[in-house]
mmCIF file of C-alpha atoms and ligand atoms in Angstrom:
data_model
loop_
_atom_site.group_PDB
_atom_site.id
_atom_site.type_symbol
_atom_site.label_atom_id
_atom_site.label_comp_id
_atom_site.label_asym_id
_atom_site.label_seq_id
_atom_site.Cartn_x
_atom_site.Cartn_y
_atom_site.Cartn_z
ATOM 1 C CA UNK A 1 240.383 -73.490 20.073
ATOM 2 C CA UNK A 2 236.910 -74.227 18.774
ATOM 3 C CA UNK A 3 236.408 -74.696 15.026
ATOM 4 C CA UNK A 4 233.201 -74.796 13.051
ATOM 5 C CA UNK A 5 233.339 -76.801 9.812
ATOM 6 C CA UNK A 6 230.466 -76.488 7.342
ATOM 7 C CA UNK A 7 229.939 -79.391 4.948
ATOM 8 C CA UNK A 8 232.015 -81.577 7.280
ATOM 9 C CA UNK A 9 230.102 -84.747 6.372
ATOM 10 C CA UNK A 10 231.167 -84.484 2.729
ATOM 11 C CA UNK A 11 234.291 -85.782 1.017
ATOM 12 C CA UNK A 12 236.864 -83.043 1.723
ATOM 13 C CA UNK A 13 235.290 -81.550 4.859
ATOM 14 C CA UNK A 14 235.164 -84.930 6.597
ATOM 15 C CA UNK A 15 238.786 -85.658 5.681
ATOM 16 C CA UNK A 16 239.721 -82.336 7.268
ATOM 17 C CA UNK A 17 237.715 -83.144 10.417
ATOM 18 C CA UNK A 18 239.081 -86.693 10.767
ATOM 19 C CA UNK A 19 242.655 -85.454 10.341
ATOM 20 C CA UNK A 20 242.112 -82.712 12.884
ATOM 21 C CA UNK A 21 240.642 -85.096 15.441
ATOM 22 C CA UNK A 22 243.538 -87.529 14.860
ATOM 23 C CA UNK A 23 245.918 -84.760 15.881
ATOM 24 C CA UNK A 24 247.165 -84.310 12.323
ATOM 25 C CA UNK A 25 247.461 -80.522 12.501
ATOM 26 C CA UNK A 26 250.192 -79.299 14.884
ATOM 27 C CA UNK A 27 248.884 -76.901 17.510
ATOM 28 C CA UNK A 28 245.297 -78.142 17.056
ATOM 29 C CA UNK A 29 245.608 -81.414 18.939
ATOM 30 C CA UNK A 30 243.129 -80.243 21.546
ATOM 31 C CA UNK A 31 240.845 -78.277 19.240
ATOM 32 C CA UNK A 32 237.142 -78.985 19.436
ATOM 33 C CA UNK A 33 235.143 -79.075 16.236
ATOM 34 C CA UNK A 34 231.504 -78.467 15.451
ATOM 35 C CA UNK A 35 230.460 -80.057 12.151
ATOM 36 C CA UNK A 36 227.501 -78.293 10.549
ATOM 37 C CA UNK A 37 226.004 -80.199 7.644
ATOM 38 C CA UNK A 38 222.623 -80.566 5.986
ATOM 39 C CA UNK A 39 223.344 -84.214 5.139
ATOM 40 C CA UNK A 40 222.283 -83.781 1.533
ATOM 41 C CA UNK A 41 222.673 -86.811 -0.747
ATOM 42 C CA UNK A 42 226.432 -85.967 -0.691
ATOM 43 C CA UNK A 43 226.800 -85.922 3.082
ATOM 44 C CA UNK A 44 227.412 -89.223 4.832
ATOM 45 C CA UNK A 45 227.283 -89.898 8.573
ATOM 46 C CA UNK A 46 229.743 -92.776 8.055
ATOM 47 C CA UNK A 47 232.390 -90.187 7.155
ATOM 48 C CA UNK A 48 232.541 -88.892 10.716
ATOM 49 C CA UNK A 49 233.617 -90.352 14.106
ATOM 50 C CA UNK A 50 230.356 -89.569 15.898
ATOM 51 C CA UNK A 51 231.497 -90.772 19.303
ATOM 52 C CA UNK A 52 234.638 -88.604 19.338
ATOM 53 C CA UNK A 53 234.670 -86.477 22.502
ATOM 54 C CA UNK A 54 235.987 -83.387 20.716
ATOM 55 C CA UNK A 55 233.398 -83.429 17.922
ATOM 56 C CA UNK A 56 229.855 -82.159 17.924
ATOM 57 C CA UNK A 57 227.524 -82.610 14.980
ATOM 58 C CA UNK A 58 224.665 -80.259 14.131
ATOM 59 C CA UNK A 59 222.401 -80.922 11.226
ATOM 60 C CA UNK A 60 221.238 -77.837 9.378
ATOM 61 C CA UNK A 61 221.296 -75.702 6.283
ATOM 62 C CA UNK A 62 223.895 -72.980 5.651
ATOM 63 C CA UNK A 63 221.131 -70.963 4.007
ATOM 64 C CA UNK A 64 219.224 -70.745 7.306
ATOM 65 C CA UNK A 65 220.675 -67.627 8.962
ATOM 66 C CA UNK A 66 218.568 -67.954 12.127
ATOM 67 C CA UNK A 67 219.996 -71.427 12.632
ATOM 68 C CA UNK A 68 223.553 -70.193 11.992
ATOM 69 C CA UNK A 69 223.001 -67.411 14.545
ATOM 70 C CA UNK A 70 222.361 -70.070 17.180
ATOM 71 C CA UNK A 71 225.330 -72.253 16.291
ATOM 72 C CA UNK A 72 228.151 -69.845 15.359
ATOM 73 C CA UNK A 73 228.776 -67.869 18.618
ATOM 74 C CA UNK A 74 231.739 -69.102 20.649
ATOM 75 C CA UNK A 75 233.789 -70.456 17.759
ATOM 76 C CA UNK A 76 237.306 -69.197 16.979
ATOM 77 C CA UNK A 77 237.226 -69.959 13.256
ATOM 78 C CA UNK A 78 234.934 -71.219 10.508
ATOM 79 C CA UNK A 79 236.081 -73.400 7.613
ATOM 80 C CA UNK A 80 233.391 -73.295 4.956
ATOM 81 C CA UNK A 81 233.314 -76.424 2.761
ATOM 82 C CA UNK A 82 229.523 -76.793 2.359
ATOM 83 C CA UNK A 83 228.425 -76.558 -1.261
ATOM 84 C CA UNK A 84 226.634 -78.294 -4.050
ATOM 85 C CA UNK A 85 229.693 -79.707 -5.759
ATOM 86 C CA UNK A 86 228.823 -81.799 -8.813
ATOM 87 C CA UNK A 87 229.130 -80.043 -12.185
ATOM 88 C CA UNK A 88 226.825 -82.473 -14.027
ATOM 89 C CA UNK A 89 223.995 -81.792 -11.567
ATOM 90 C CA UNK A 90 224.428 -78.039 -12.078
ATOM 91 C CA UNK A 91 224.050 -78.554 -15.831
ATOM 92 C CA UNK A 92 220.743 -80.348 -15.181
ATOM 93 C CA UNK A 93 219.481 -77.735 -12.718
ATOM 94 C CA UNK A 94 221.311 -74.676 -11.385
ATOM 95 C CA UNK A 95 218.895 -73.299 -8.795
ATOM 96 C CA UNK A 96 220.141 -75.331 -5.817
ATOM 97 C CA UNK A 97 223.713 -74.320 -6.704
ATOM 98 C CA UNK A 98 222.916 -70.629 -6.539
ATOM 99 C CA UNK A 99 220.902 -71.114 -3.337
ATOM 100 C CA UNK A 100 223.547 -73.091 -1.454
ATOM 101 C CA UNK A 101 226.795 -71.826 -2.931
ATOM 102 C CA UNK A 102 225.999 -68.124 -3.251
ATOM 103 C CA UNK A 103 223.139 -67.654 -0.757
ATOM 104 C CA UNK A 104 224.557 -70.131 1.749
ATOM 105 C CA UNK A 105 228.000 -68.543 1.650
ATOM 106 C CA UNK A 106 226.484 -65.114 2.157
ATOM 107 C CA UNK A 107 224.614 -66.418 5.230
ATOM 108 C CA UNK A 108 227.826 -67.968 6.583
ATOM 109 C CA UNK A 109 229.609 -64.622 6.093
ATOM 110 C CA UNK A 110 226.764 -62.765 7.836
ATOM 111 C CA UNK A 111 226.798 -65.229 10.716
ATOM 112 C CA UNK A 112 230.601 -64.834 11.093
ATOM 113 C CA UNK A 113 230.243 -61.093 11.163
ATOM 114 C CA UNK A 114 227.402 -61.062 13.678
ATOM 115 C CA UNK A 115 229.038 -63.597 15.982
ATOM 116 C CA UNK A 116 232.408 -61.822 15.771
ATOM 117 C CA UNK A 117 234.195 -64.961 14.457
ATOM 118 C CA UNK A 118 237.878 -63.930 14.261
ATOM 119 C CA UNK A 119 238.832 -66.067 11.238
ATOM 120 C CA UNK A 120 237.188 -67.766 8.243
ATOM 121 C CA UNK A 121 238.419 -69.785 5.290
ATOM 122 C CA UNK A 122 236.189 -70.115 2.257
ATOM 123 C CA UNK A 123 236.867 -73.190 0.128
ATOM 124 C CA UNK A 124 236.574 -72.563 -3.590
ATOM 125 C CA UNK A 125 237.760 -74.142 -6.796
ATOM 126 C CA UNK A 126 240.014 -73.595 -9.818
ATOM 127 C CA UNK A 127 236.895 -73.959 -11.988
ATOM 128 C CA UNK A 128 236.072 -70.283 -11.367
ATOM 129 C CA UNK A 129 238.818 -69.356 -13.847
ATOM 130 C CA UNK A 130 237.173 -71.180 -16.773
ATOM 131 C CA UNK A 131 239.413 -73.070 -19.182
ATOM 132 C CA UNK A 132 242.987 -72.265 -20.218
ATOM 133 C CA UNK A 133 244.676 -73.431 -23.434
ATOM 134 C CA UNK A 134 248.261 -72.923 -22.252
ATOM 135 C CA UNK A 135 250.066 -71.561 -19.212
ATOM 136 C CA UNK A 136 248.548 -71.504 -15.728
ATOM 137 C CA UNK A 137 246.208 -69.284 -13.731
ATOM 138 C CA UNK A 138 247.541 -67.024 -10.999
ATOM 139 C CA UNK A 139 245.181 -65.702 -8.313
ATOM 140 C CA UNK A 140 244.746 -62.399 -10.183
ATOM 141 C CA UNK A 141 243.476 -64.090 -13.358
ATOM 142 C CA UNK A 142 240.027 -62.820 -14.445
ATOM 143 C CA UNK A 143 237.140 -65.130 -13.540
ATOM 144 C CA UNK A 144 235.346 -66.762 -16.482
ATOM 145 C CA UNK A 145 233.369 -69.678 -15.046
ATOM 146 C CA UNK A 146 231.724 -71.903 -17.649
ATOM 147 C CA UNK A 147 229.421 -74.217 -15.731
ATOM 148 C CA UNK A 148 226.602 -73.144 -13.389
ATOM 149 C CA UNK A 149 228.578 -74.855 -10.589
ATOM 150 C CA UNK A 150 231.680 -72.781 -11.353
ATOM 151 C CA UNK A 151 229.615 -69.602 -11.692
ATOM 152 C CA UNK A 152 228.012 -70.175 -8.310
ATOM 153 C CA UNK A 153 231.426 -70.737 -6.716
ATOM 154 C CA UNK A 154 232.747 -67.555 -8.377
ATOM 155 C CA UNK A 155 229.743 -65.719 -6.907
ATOM 156 C CA UNK A 156 230.586 -67.055 -3.455
ATOM 157 C CA UNK A 157 234.219 -65.973 -3.825
ATOM 158 C CA UNK A 158 233.148 -62.468 -4.750
ATOM 159 C CA UNK A 159 230.846 -62.361 -1.755
ATOM 160 C CA UNK A 160 233.655 -63.458 0.579
ATOM 161 C CA UNK A 161 235.974 -60.836 -0.858
ATOM 162 C CA UNK A 162 233.294 -58.157 -0.466
ATOM 163 C CA UNK A 163 232.775 -59.012 3.227
ATOM 164 C CA UNK A 164 236.505 -58.618 3.765
ATOM 165 C CA UNK A 165 236.678 -55.357 1.871
ATOM 166 C CA UNK A 166 233.413 -53.854 3.178
ATOM 167 C CA UNK A 167 233.238 -55.198 6.715
ATOM 168 C CA UNK A 168 236.850 -56.090 7.419
ATOM 169 C CA UNK A 169 235.947 -59.780 7.965
ATOM 170 C CA UNK A 170 239.115 -61.866 8.304
ATOM 171 C CA UNK A 171 238.424 -64.317 5.469
ATOM 172 C CA UNK A 172 240.781 -66.036 3.014
ATOM 173 C CA UNK A 173 239.795 -68.000 -0.070
ATOM 174 C CA UNK A 174 241.355 -71.219 -1.391
ATOM 175 C CA UNK A 175 240.999 -72.340 -5.026
ATOM 176 C CA UNK A 176 241.937 -75.935 -5.441
ATOM 177 C CA UNK A 177 242.322 -78.321 -8.359
ATOM 178 C CA UNK A 178 240.451 -81.659 -8.598
ATOM 179 C CA UNK A 179 240.648 -83.727 -5.448
ATOM 180 C CA UNK A 180 240.700 -87.499 -5.148
ATOM 181 C CA UNK A 181 240.909 -89.955 -2.264
ATOM 182 C CA UNK A 182 238.734 -92.156 -0.051
ATOM 183 C CA UNK A 183 235.166 -91.184 0.954
ATOM 184 C CA UNK A 184 234.446 -89.341 -2.319
ATOM 185 C CA UNK A 185 230.877 -89.769 -3.536
ATOM 186 C CA UNK A 186 230.658 -92.288 -6.417
ATOM 187 C CA UNK A 187 229.120 -89.650 -8.698
ATOM 188 C CA UNK A 188 232.616 -88.148 -9.224
ATOM 189 C CA UNK A 189 234.819 -89.566 -11.935
ATOM 190 C CA UNK A 190 237.498 -91.489 -9.988
ATOM 191 C CA UNK A 191 235.153 -93.268 -7.529
ATOM 192 C CA UNK A 192 232.598 -93.731 -10.322
ATOM 193 C CA UNK A 193 235.150 -95.514 -12.497
ATOM 194 C CA UNK A 194 236.697 -97.499 -9.664
ATOM 195 C CA UNK A 195 233.429 -98.745 -8.162
ATOM 196 C CA UNK A 196 232.023 -99.680 -11.583
ATOM 197 C CA UNK A 197 235.192 -101.531 -12.577
ATOM 198 C CA UNK A 198 235.244 -103.374 -9.255
ATOM 199 C CA UNK A 199 231.671 -104.532 -10.007
ATOM 200 C CA UNK A 200 232.706 -105.546 -13.529
ATOM 201 C CA UNK A 201 230.683 -102.761 -15.171
ATOM 202 C CA UNK A 202 231.800 -100.566 -18.064
ATOM 203 C CA UNK A 203 232.700 -96.921 -17.443
ATOM 204 C CA UNK A 204 231.596 -93.863 -19.482
ATOM 205 C CA UNK A 205 234.368 -91.627 -20.863
ATOM 206 C CA UNK A 206 233.174 -88.173 -21.901
ATOM 207 C CA UNK A 207 233.838 -87.078 -25.516
ATOM 208 C CA UNK A 208 237.341 -87.688 -26.822
ATOM 209 C CA UNK A 209 238.810 -87.775 -23.285
ATOM 210 C CA UNK A 210 241.370 -85.051 -24.064
ATOM 211 C CA UNK A 211 240.217 -82.798 -21.210
ATOM 212 C CA UNK A 212 243.112 -82.082 -18.850
ATOM 213 C CA UNK A 213 242.733 -81.892 -15.066
ATOM 214 C CA UNK A 214 245.231 -81.508 -12.284
ATOM 215 C CA UNK A 215 244.787 -84.104 -9.518
ATOM 216 C CA UNK A 216 245.464 -83.486 -5.849
ATOM 217 C CA UNK A 217 245.112 -85.956 -2.992
ATOM 218 C CA UNK A 218 242.498 -84.786 -0.482
ATOM 219 C CA UNK A 219 245.061 -84.997 2.303
ATOM 220 C CA UNK A 220 247.262 -82.431 0.574
ATOM 221 C CA UNK A 221 244.280 -80.146 -0.035
ATOM 222 C CA UNK A 222 243.311 -80.285 3.622
ATOM 223 C CA UNK A 223 246.896 -79.573 4.699
ATOM 224 C CA UNK A 224 246.769 -76.492 2.457
ATOM 225 C CA UNK A 225 243.475 -75.403 4.026
ATOM 226 C CA UNK A 226 245.061 -75.707 7.468
ATOM 227 C CA UNK A 227 248.060 -73.627 6.345
ATOM 228 C CA UNK A 228 245.743 -70.924 5.018
ATOM 229 C CA UNK A 229 243.671 -71.016 8.197
ATOM 230 C CA UNK A 230 246.698 -70.528 10.426
ATOM 231 C CA UNK A 231 249.008 -68.421 8.270
ATOM 232 C CA UNK A 232 246.988 -66.999 5.382
ATOM 233 C CA UNK A 233 246.282 -63.312 5.073
ATOM 234 C CA UNK A 234 242.816 -61.749 5.216
ATOM 235 C CA UNK A 235 241.280 -60.897 1.842
ATOM 236 C CA UNK A 236 243.799 -63.074 -0.001
ATOM 237 C CA UNK A 237 243.157 -65.907 -2.448
ATOM 238 C CA UNK A 238 245.417 -68.973 -2.519
ATOM 239 C CA UNK A 239 245.526 -71.388 -5.453
ATOM 240 C CA UNK A 240 246.182 -74.988 -4.377
ATOM 241 C CA UNK A 241 247.524 -77.082 -7.232
ATOM 242 C CA UNK A 242 248.197 -80.742 -7.561
ATOM 243 C CA UNK A 243 250.969 -80.614 -10.113
ATOM 244 C CA UNK A 244 249.644 -83.858 -11.626
ATOM 245 C CA UNK A 245 248.078 -82.959 -14.962
ATOM 246 C CA UNK A 246 246.424 -85.832 -16.810
ATOM 247 C CA UNK A 247 244.032 -86.093 -19.729
ATOM 248 C CA UNK A 248 240.906 -88.094 -18.922
ATOM 249 C CA UNK A 249 242.244 -90.797 -21.219
ATOM 250 C CA UNK A 250 245.469 -90.964 -19.185
ATOM 251 C CA UNK A 251 243.513 -91.038 -15.932
ATOM 252 C CA UNK A 252 241.289 -93.843 -17.271
ATOM 253 C CA UNK A 253 244.385 -95.789 -18.351
ATOM 254 C CA UNK A 254 245.807 -95.604 -14.816
ATOM 255 C CA UNK A 255 242.549 -96.657 -13.178
ATOM 256 C CA UNK A 256 242.094 -99.562 -15.566
ATOM 257 C CA UNK A 257 245.609 -100.744 -14.746
ATOM 258 C CA UNK A 258 245.064 -100.456 -10.985
ATOM 259 C CA UNK A 259 241.807 -102.392 -11.057
ATOM 260 C CA UNK A 260 243.200 -104.951 -13.522
ATOM 261 C CA UNK A 261 240.842 -104.130 -16.411
ATOM 262 C CA UNK A 262 241.339 -103.074 -20.040
ATOM 263 C CA UNK A 263 239.853 -100.664 -22.592
ATOM 264 C CA UNK A 264 237.017 -103.051 -23.418
ATOM 265 C CA UNK A 265 235.495 -101.826 -20.131
ATOM 266 C CA UNK A 266 235.283 -98.212 -21.438
ATOM 267 C CA UNK A 267 232.397 -96.841 -23.471
ATOM 268 C CA UNK A 268 232.425 -93.405 -25.061
ATOM 269 C CA UNK A 269 229.738 -91.114 -23.798
ATOM 270 C CA UNK A 270 228.505 -87.803 -25.355
ATOM 271 C CA UNK A 271 230.579 -84.907 -24.014
ATOM 272 C CA UNK A 272 229.331 -82.815 -21.087
ATOM 273 C CA UNK A 273 227.790 -79.530 -22.236
ATOM 274 C CA UNK A 274 230.317 -76.695 -21.984
ATOM 275 C CA UNK A 275 233.048 -79.135 -20.877
ATOM 276 C CA UNK A 276 236.199 -77.151 -20.005
ATOM 277 C CA UNK A 277 239.212 -78.421 -21.933
ATOM 278 C CA UNK A 278 242.078 -77.672 -19.602
ATOM 279 C CA UNK A 279 242.654 -76.492 -16.047
ATOM 280 C CA UNK A 280 246.102 -75.458 -14.794
ATOM 281 C CA UNK A 281 246.957 -73.602 -11.594
ATOM 282 C CA UNK A 282 250.011 -71.540 -10.754
ATOM 283 C CA UNK A 283 250.230 -72.133 -6.994
ATOM 284 C CA UNK A 284 253.586 -70.442 -6.367
ATOM 285 C CA UNK A 285 251.926 -67.976 -3.961
ATOM 286 C CA UNK A 286 250.903 -70.577 -1.364
ATOM 287 C CA UNK A 287 254.192 -72.424 -1.854
ATOM 288 C CA UNK A 288 256.353 -69.349 -1.358
ATOM 289 C CA UNK A 289 254.238 -67.514 1.230
ATOM 290 C CA UNK A 290 252.978 -70.383 3.374
ATOM 291 C CA UNK A 291 255.425 -73.202 2.585
ATOM 292 C CA UNK A 292 252.825 -75.503 0.985
ATOM 293 C CA UNK A 293 254.110 -78.721 -0.622
ATOM 294 C CA UNK A 294 251.823 -81.527 -1.791
ATOM 295 C CA UNK A 295 253.215 -84.811 -0.417
ATOM 296 C CA UNK A 296 251.144 -87.677 -1.813
ATOM 297 C CA UNK A 297 252.587 -88.974 -5.119
ATOM 298 C CA UNK A 298 249.785 -89.530 -7.630
ATOM 299 C CA UNK A 299 250.693 -93.183 -8.303
ATOM 300 C CA UNK A 300 250.594 -94.024 -4.600
ATOM 301 C CA UNK A 301 247.488 -91.906 -3.904
ATOM 302 C CA UNK A 302 245.526 -93.524 -6.708
ATOM 303 C CA UNK A 303 246.576 -97.022 -5.688
ATOM 304 C CA UNK A 304 245.566 -96.374 -2.055
ATOM 305 C CA UNK A 305 242.255 -94.930 -3.222
ATOM 306 C CA UNK A 306 241.456 -97.998 -5.316
ATOM 307 C CA UNK A 307 242.348 -100.210 -2.348
ATOM 308 C CA UNK A 308 240.065 -98.186 -0.077
ATOM 309 C CA UNK A 309 237.071 -98.606 -2.413
ATOM 310 C CA UNK A 310 237.826 -102.325 -2.715
ATOM 311 C CA UNK A 311 237.997 -102.688 1.064
ATOM 312 C CA UNK A 312 234.956 -100.594 1.904
ATOM 313 C CA UNK A 313 232.029 -101.647 -0.269
ATOM 314 C CA UNK A 314 229.712 -101.047 2.739
ATOM 315 C CA UNK A 315 230.430 -97.317 2.263
ATOM 316 C CA UNK A 316 229.678 -96.975 -1.437
ATOM 317 C CA UNK A 317 227.337 -99.841 -2.320
ATOM 318 C CA UNK A 318 224.242 -98.231 -0.785
HETATM 319 P P1 NAD B 1 230.757 -82.938 -1.260
HETATM 320 O O1 NAD B 1 229.621 -82.772 -2.223
HETATM 321 O O2 NAD B 1 231.368 -84.262 -1.058
HETATM 322 O O3 NAD B 1 230.300 -82.412 0.177
HETATM 323 C C1 NAD B 1 229.526 -81.277 0.362
HETATM 324 C C2 NAD B 1 228.939 -81.335 1.782
HETATM 325 O O4 NAD B 1 228.183 -80.124 1.976
HETATM 326 C C3 NAD B 1 227.990 -82.521 2.021
HETATM 327 O O5 NAD B 1 228.267 -83.126 3.253
HETATM 328 C C4 NAD B 1 226.620 -81.881 2.009
HETATM 329 O O6 NAD B 1 225.677 -82.557 2.836
HETATM 330 C C5 NAD B 1 226.920 -80.488 2.549
HETATM 331 N N1 NAD B 1 225.935 -79.504 2.133
HETATM 332 C C6 NAD B 1 225.429 -79.304 0.874
HETATM 333 N N2 NAD B 1 224.528 -78.319 0.897
HETATM 334 C C7 NAD B 1 224.463 -77.872 2.207
HETATM 335 C C8 NAD B 1 223.700 -76.856 2.846
HETATM 336 N N3 NAD B 1 222.827 -76.117 2.170
HETATM 337 N N4 NAD B 1 223.894 -76.678 4.166
HETATM 338 C C9 NAD B 1 224.764 -77.443 4.864
HETATM 339 N N5 NAD B 1 225.497 -78.416 4.300
HETATM 340 C C10 NAD B 1 225.333 -78.626 2.976
HETATM 341 O O7 NAD B 1 231.814 -81.853 -1.729
HETATM 342 P P2 NAD B 1 233.417 -81.881 -1.616
HETATM 343 O O8 NAD B 1 233.972 -82.548 -2.804
HETATM 344 O O9 NAD B 1 233.801 -82.352 -0.264
HETATM 345 O O10 NAD B 1 233.745 -80.332 -1.738
HETATM 346 C C11 NAD B 1 233.866 -79.494 -0.589
HETATM 347 C C12 NAD B 1 234.204 -78.091 -1.046
HETATM 348 O O11 NAD B 1 235.402 -78.090 -1.805
HETATM 349 C C13 NAD B 1 233.132 -77.469 -1.944
HETATM 350 O O12 NAD B 1 232.987 -76.116 -1.598
HETATM 351 C C14 NAD B 1 233.714 -77.607 -3.348
HETATM 352 O O13 NAD B 1 233.246 -76.575 -4.166
HETATM 353 C C15 NAD B 1 235.194 -77.454 -3.067
HETATM 354 N N6 NAD B 1 236.106 -78.121 -4.035
HETATM 355 C C16 NAD B 1 235.962 -79.437 -4.313
HETATM 356 C C17 NAD B 1 236.862 -80.054 -5.201
HETATM 357 C C18 NAD B 1 236.771 -81.521 -5.507
HETATM 358 O O14 NAD B 1 237.525 -81.983 -6.371
HETATM 359 N N7 NAD B 1 235.920 -82.294 -4.865
HETATM 360 C C19 NAD B 1 237.882 -79.302 -5.777
HETATM 361 C C20 NAD B 1 238.000 -77.950 -5.461
HETATM 362 C C21 NAD B 1 237.105 -77.378 -4.575
#
């Protein structure tokens, strides 16, 4: 078994690769993995075990089809994590999001098709559904993305679906809630808050902090990706929920407690433009069809994450 993982130097992709190489996915203990990553500001070489005998790293851009044509042949599956992933950056400037997330995904799909790759998983997000006041999204919910990031991910999902429908490519799509865990870039809210609080700096809370997000430990997300890779059906979408819904105020409260700080360390910041109020996923499909169960309790996962950032300043201080 030879896997190709795009975006494998980023937060979630590298967790997937490290777990795979540790033998964390039954049946894949001997799998070899090629990590393909541009090493954008979000990619980090320190996320990967470069000397591992079963890993090969190639630096390159998913938008470069000629490059993908050289690298893809000979792989048994592609797991496509590579993306521009930070909503705030997409509000500032959307072009790179369309280029990488839509154009890059289309190139990855083309390369899979041309190289005859038997299986692909495309990693997407719950943000494609927009915002929901009550209830929870199923996979058949209409897409109503609100940020340029979410719109570009929705575009990539549509492209993946079209390659399945038009060309018969064996591709499944996952749509996951917010991830947290070690090795997440400090631009994202949990590592941003934790690293600032560790340094004794105040943290910015958007608007009134009533926005609700579901939190999922990266290890549970990656386990879901592996389930979809091995058991998911072609052309199908699988929501991956965390089951841990918190307002941003509640999340901040927990992080303050874990770091040993109080509300004097929080400053209110003007709300993000177009900030979605509430995300909620119905993930009964992946639970019932593939046997998915998230295992990391939020309290434990957050505590371990705070400990990791405390113990690894070399990783985030630069
Ligand atoms: P990340 O920003 O930490 O990592 C992205 C990786 O992709 C980086 O290593 C970067 O160098 C690489 N990359 C960017 N542009 C590239 C290009 N043009 N060519 C090759 N590599 C490129 O992101 P993440 O949080 O690990 O997210 C991974 C995937 O999961 C993304 O598709 C994202 O949309 C999705 N997702 C993330 C979350 C979350 O909470 N972080 C939730 C749901 C879905």
